[in-house]
Coordinates of C-alpha atoms and ligand atoms in Angstrom, one line a residue:
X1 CA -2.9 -20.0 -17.6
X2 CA -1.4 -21.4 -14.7
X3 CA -3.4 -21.2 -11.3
X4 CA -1.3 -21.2 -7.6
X5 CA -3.1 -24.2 -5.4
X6 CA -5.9 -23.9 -8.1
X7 CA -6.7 -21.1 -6.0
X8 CA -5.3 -17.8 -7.2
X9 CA -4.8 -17.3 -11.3
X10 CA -1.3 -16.4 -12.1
X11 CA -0.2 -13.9 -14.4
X12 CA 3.7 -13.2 -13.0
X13 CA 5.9 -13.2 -16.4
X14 CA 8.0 -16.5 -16.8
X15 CA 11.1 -13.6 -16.2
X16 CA 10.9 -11.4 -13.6
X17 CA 13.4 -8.7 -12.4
X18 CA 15.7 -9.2 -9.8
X19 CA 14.5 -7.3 -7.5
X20 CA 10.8 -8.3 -7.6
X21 CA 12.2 -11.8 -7.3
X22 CA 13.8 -11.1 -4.6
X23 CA 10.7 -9.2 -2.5
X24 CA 8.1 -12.3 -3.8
X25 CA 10.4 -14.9 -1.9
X26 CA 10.7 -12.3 1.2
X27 CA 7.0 -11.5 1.3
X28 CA 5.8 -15.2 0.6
X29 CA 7.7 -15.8 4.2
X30 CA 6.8 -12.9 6.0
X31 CA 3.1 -12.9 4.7
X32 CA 2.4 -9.0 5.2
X33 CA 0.4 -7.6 7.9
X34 CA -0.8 -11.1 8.0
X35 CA -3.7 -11.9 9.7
X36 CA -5.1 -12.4 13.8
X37 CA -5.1 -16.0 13.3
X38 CA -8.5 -16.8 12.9
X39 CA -9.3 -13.3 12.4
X40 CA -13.2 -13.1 11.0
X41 CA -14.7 -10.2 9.0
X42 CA -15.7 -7.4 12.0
X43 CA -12.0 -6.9 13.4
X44 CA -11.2 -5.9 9.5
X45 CA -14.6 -3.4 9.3
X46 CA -13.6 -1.9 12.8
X47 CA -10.1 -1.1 11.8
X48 CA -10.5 0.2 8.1
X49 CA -13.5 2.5 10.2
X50 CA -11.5 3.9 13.0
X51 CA -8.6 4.6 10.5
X52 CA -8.9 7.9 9.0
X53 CA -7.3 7.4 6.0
X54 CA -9.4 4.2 4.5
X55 CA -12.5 5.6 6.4
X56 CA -12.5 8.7 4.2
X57 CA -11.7 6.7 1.2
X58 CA -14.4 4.2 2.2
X59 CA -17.0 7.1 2.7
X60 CA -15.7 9.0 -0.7
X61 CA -15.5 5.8 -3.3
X62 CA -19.1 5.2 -5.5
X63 CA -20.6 1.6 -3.7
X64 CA -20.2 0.7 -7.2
X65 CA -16.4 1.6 -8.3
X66 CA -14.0 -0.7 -9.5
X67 CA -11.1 -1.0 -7.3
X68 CA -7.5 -2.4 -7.8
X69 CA -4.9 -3.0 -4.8
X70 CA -1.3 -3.3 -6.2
X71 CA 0.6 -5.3 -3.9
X72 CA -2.7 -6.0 -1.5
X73 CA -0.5 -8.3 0.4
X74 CA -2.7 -10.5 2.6
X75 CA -5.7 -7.8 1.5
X76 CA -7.1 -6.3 4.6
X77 CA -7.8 -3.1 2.7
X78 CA -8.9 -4.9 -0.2
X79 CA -11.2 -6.9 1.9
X80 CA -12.3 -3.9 3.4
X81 CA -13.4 -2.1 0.7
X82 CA -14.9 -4.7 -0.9
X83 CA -18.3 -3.7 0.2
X84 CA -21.9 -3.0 -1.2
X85 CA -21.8 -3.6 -5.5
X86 CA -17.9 -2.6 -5.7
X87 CA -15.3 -4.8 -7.0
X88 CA -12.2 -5.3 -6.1
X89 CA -9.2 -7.0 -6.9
X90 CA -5.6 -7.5 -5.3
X91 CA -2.8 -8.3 -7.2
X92 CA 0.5 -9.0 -5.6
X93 CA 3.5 -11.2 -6.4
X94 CA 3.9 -12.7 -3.5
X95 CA 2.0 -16.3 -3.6
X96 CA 2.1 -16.8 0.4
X97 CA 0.9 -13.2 1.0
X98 CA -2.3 -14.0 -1.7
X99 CA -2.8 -17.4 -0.4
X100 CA -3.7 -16.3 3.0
X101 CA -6.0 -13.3 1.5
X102 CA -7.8 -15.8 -0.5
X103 CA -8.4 -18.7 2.7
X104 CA -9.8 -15.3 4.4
X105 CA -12.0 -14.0 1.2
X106 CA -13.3 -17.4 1.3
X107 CA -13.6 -18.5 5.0
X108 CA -16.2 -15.4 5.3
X109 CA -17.6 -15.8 1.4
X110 CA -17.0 -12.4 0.5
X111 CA -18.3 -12.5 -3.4
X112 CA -16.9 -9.4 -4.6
X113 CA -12.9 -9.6 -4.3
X114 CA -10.6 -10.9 -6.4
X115 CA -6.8 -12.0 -6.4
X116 CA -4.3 -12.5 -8.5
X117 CA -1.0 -13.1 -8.7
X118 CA 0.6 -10.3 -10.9
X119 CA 3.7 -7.9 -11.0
X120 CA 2.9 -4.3 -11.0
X121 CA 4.9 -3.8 -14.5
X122 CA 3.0 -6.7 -16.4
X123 CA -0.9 -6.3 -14.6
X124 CA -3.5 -8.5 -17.0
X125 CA -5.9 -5.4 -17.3
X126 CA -6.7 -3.5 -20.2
X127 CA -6.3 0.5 -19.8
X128 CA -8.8 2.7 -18.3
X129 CA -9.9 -0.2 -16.0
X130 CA -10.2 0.9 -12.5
X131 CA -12.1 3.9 -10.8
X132 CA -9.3 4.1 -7.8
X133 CA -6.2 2.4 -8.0
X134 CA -4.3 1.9 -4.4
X135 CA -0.7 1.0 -3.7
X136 CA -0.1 1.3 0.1
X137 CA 3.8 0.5 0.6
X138 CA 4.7 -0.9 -2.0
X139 CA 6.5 1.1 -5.1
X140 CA 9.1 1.8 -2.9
X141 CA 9.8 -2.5 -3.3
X142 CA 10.3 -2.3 -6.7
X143 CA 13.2 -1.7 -9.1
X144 CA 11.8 1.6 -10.3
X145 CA 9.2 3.3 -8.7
X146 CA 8.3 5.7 -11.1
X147 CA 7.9 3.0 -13.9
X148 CA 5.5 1.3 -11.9
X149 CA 3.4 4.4 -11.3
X150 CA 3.0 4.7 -14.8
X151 CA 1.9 1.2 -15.2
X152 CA -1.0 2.3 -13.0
X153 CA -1.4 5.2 -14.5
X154 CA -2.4 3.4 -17.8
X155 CA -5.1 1.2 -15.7
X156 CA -6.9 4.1 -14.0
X157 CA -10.3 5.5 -16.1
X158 CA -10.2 8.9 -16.9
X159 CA -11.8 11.0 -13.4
X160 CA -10.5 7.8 -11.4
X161 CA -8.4 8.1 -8.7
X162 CA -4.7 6.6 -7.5
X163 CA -3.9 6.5 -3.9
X164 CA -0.1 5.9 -3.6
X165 CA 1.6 5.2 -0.2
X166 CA 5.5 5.6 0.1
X167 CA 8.4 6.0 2.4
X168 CA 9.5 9.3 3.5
X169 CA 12.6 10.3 3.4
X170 CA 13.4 12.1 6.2
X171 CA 9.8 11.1 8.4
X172 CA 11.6 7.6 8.2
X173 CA 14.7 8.6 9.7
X174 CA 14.7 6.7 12.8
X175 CA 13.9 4.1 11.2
X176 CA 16.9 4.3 9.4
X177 CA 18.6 4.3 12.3
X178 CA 16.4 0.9 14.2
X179 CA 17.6 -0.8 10.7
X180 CA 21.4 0.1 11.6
X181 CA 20.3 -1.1 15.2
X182 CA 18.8 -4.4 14.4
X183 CA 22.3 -6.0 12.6
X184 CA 23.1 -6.0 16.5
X185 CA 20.2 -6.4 18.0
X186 CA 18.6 -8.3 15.7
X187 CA 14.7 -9.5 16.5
X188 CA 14.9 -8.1 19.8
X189 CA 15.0 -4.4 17.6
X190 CA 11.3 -5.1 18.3
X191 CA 11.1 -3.9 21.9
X192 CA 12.6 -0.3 20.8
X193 CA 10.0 -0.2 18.5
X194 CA 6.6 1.5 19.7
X195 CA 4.2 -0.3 17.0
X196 CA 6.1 -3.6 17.6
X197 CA 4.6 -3.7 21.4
X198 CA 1.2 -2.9 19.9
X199 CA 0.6 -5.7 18.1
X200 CA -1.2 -8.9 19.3
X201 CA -0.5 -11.8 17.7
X202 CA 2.7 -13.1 17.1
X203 CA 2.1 -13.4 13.6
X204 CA 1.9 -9.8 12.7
X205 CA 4.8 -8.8 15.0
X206 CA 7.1 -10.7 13.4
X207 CA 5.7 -9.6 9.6
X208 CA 6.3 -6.3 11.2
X209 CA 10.1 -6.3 12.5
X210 CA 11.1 -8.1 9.1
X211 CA 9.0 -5.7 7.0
X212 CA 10.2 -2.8 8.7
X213 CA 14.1 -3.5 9.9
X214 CA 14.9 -6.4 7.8
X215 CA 13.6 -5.6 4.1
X216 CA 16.1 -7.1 1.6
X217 CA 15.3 -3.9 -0.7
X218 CA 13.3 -0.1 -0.2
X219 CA 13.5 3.4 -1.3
X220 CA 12.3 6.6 0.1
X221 CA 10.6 9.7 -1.3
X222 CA 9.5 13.1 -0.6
X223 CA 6.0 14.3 -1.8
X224 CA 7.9 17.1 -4.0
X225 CA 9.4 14.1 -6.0
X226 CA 5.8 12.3 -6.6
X227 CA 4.6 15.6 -7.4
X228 CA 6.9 15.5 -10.0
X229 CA 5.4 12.1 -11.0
X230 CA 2.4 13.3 -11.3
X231 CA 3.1 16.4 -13.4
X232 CA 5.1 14.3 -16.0
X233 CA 1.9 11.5 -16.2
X234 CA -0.8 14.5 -16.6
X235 CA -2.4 13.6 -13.2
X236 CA -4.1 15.9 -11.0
X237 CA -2.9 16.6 -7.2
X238 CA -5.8 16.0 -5.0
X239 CA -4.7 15.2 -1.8
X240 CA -1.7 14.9 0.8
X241 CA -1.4 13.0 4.3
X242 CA -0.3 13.7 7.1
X243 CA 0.8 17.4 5.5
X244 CA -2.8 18.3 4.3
X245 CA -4.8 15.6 7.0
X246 CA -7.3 18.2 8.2
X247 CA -11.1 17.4 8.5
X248 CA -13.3 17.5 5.4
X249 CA -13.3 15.6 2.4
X250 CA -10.1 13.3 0.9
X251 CA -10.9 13.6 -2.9
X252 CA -13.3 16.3 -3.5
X253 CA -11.1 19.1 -4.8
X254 CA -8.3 19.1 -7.4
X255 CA -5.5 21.5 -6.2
X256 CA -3.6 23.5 -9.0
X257 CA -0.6 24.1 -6.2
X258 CA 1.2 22.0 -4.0
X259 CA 2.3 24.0 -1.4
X260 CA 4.6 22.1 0.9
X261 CA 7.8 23.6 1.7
X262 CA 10.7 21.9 2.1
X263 CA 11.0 22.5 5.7
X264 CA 7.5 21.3 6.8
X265 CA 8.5 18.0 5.2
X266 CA 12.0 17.8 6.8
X267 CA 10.1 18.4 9.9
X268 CA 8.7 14.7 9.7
X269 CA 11.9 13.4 10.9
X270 CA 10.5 14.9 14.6
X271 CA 6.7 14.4 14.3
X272 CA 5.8 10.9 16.7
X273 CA 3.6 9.8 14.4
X274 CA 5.7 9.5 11.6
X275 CA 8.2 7.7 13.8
X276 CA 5.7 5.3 15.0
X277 CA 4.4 4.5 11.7
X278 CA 7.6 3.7 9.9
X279 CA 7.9 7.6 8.2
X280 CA 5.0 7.2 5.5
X281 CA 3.0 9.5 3.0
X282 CA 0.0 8.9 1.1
X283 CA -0.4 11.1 -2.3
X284 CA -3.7 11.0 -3.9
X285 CA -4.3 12.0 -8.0
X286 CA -6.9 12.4 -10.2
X287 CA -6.9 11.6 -14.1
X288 CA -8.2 14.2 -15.8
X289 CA -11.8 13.2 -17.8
Ligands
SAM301 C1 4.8 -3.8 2.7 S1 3.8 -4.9 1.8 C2 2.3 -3.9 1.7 C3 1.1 -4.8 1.7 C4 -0.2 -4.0 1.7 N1 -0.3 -3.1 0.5 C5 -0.5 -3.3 3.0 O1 -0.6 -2.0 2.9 O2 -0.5 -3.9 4.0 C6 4.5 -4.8 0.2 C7 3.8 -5.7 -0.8 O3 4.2 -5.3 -2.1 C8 4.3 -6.5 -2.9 N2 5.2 -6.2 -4.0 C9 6.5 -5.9 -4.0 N3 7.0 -5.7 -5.3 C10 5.9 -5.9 -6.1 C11 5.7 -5.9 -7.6 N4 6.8 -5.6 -8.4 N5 4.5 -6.1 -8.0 C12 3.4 -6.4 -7.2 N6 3.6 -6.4 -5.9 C13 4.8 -6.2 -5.3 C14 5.0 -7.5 -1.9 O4 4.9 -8.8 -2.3 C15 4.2 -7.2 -0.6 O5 3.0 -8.0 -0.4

């Protein structure tokens, strides 16, 4: 097998689509989120805490659960998570993006994460592997989003769970209109952009404004459409954010209906949040046991 800087163990298929080609090269530039510089282990604990979204997850998932982050980028929440007897590993195809995860997992010898260098179509993992299965911003990269849920489908034990973040389609729509922006404006589409000022380091401002304005390929969804996914793969709706972001528990309770209406999603396209954070969802399954 061959091994990137006899660092990472690579698995990518000798042919891989053009479109994943395509996003590897971008992403093993642009290195996303990247990384503080010398950024050591607390700043990651303090932000996967304060975040409600990975904090619940952190607080829900067994200490001892296998976990798998497709297209972990440079691995924050994979680093994160890595806590206590759980394992986790990372796969991405970008070699740049694992590279930097790996120089972090090792600078701060965290034992229990692994990366790998691996398209989301082709994973090296037999089925039923993983308790939860992540993808944070990522299927909406790839030539076929709902292909590529079904390849994680087939990784995720029966009763495990798959957090999957995407685009929105209409909570992203002035984004849609920074991207039209920046072929004008170009890198200075960065001082419109609320989250752009909020950033410290260079580093991770720049990953930012070419992630977010400049992305050589992306799709966007609405929750009804994943719902959809998840009917036709025999997964169980557990969870939606921001629609269902109340207090209480993330994964606890399956839900038998989903019960967003059209115009509380098309409503996104107004809500601040959504327009700060780039108009994103997170849908959260369950396989049946
Ligand atoms: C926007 S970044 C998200 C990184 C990380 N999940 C996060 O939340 O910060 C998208 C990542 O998906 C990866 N990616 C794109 N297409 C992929 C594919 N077909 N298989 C695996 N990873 C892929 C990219 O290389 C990139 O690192």
């Amino acid at each position: 097998m061959p091994w990137i800087e006899d660092k990472i163990p690579d698995f990518t298929p000798e042919f891989m689509d053009p479109t994943s080609l395509k996003m590897a090269s971008f992403y093993d530039e642009i290195k996303f989120p990247n990384f503080d510089g010398l950024e050591n282990y607390s700043p990651i604990y303090s932000k996967g805490r304060s975040n409600t979204f990975t904090s619940r997850l952190d607080d829900e998932i067994r200490w001892n659960a296998k976990i798998l982050g497709v297209g972990c980028g440079t691995g924050p929440l994979s680093l994160f998570l890595g806590r206590g007897d759980r394992e986790v590993h990372g796969i991405d195809i970008s070699a740049g993006s694992l590279l930097m995860a790996d120089e972090f997992r090792e600078l701060n010898k965290l034992e229990n994460n692994f990366f790998l260098a691996s398209d989301v179509f082709n994973m090296p993992y037999s089925k039923e592997t993983f308790d939860l299965v992540i993808s944070n911003g990522v299927l909406h990269h790839t030539m076929n989003p709902k292909k590529a849920f079904e390849a994680i489908v087939n990784v995720l034990k029966p009763g495990g769970f798959i957090a999957l973040g995407l685009y929105h389609k209409y909570g992203r729509a002035v984004t849609f209109l920074k991207q039209r922006l920046a072929t004008i404006l170009d890198q200075k589409i960065g001082l419109l952009d609320y989250h752009t000022g909020n950033l410290k380091s260079e580093g991770k401002r720049e990953a930012w404004v070419r992630d977010q304005f400049f992305n050589p390929h992306e799709s966007s969804h609405t929750p009804q459409e994943v719902f959809r996914w998840f009917t036709d793969a025999n997964i169980e709706f557990v969870n939606l954010l921001p629609h269902f972001d109340q207090p209480g528990f993330l994964l606890s309770e399956t839900r038998h209906k989903f019960d967003v209406s059209r115009l509380a999603d098309l409503c996104l396209a107004l809500d601040l949040q959504q327009i700060r954070e780039g108009g994103f969802f997170i849908t959260l399954g369950k396989k049946p046991l």
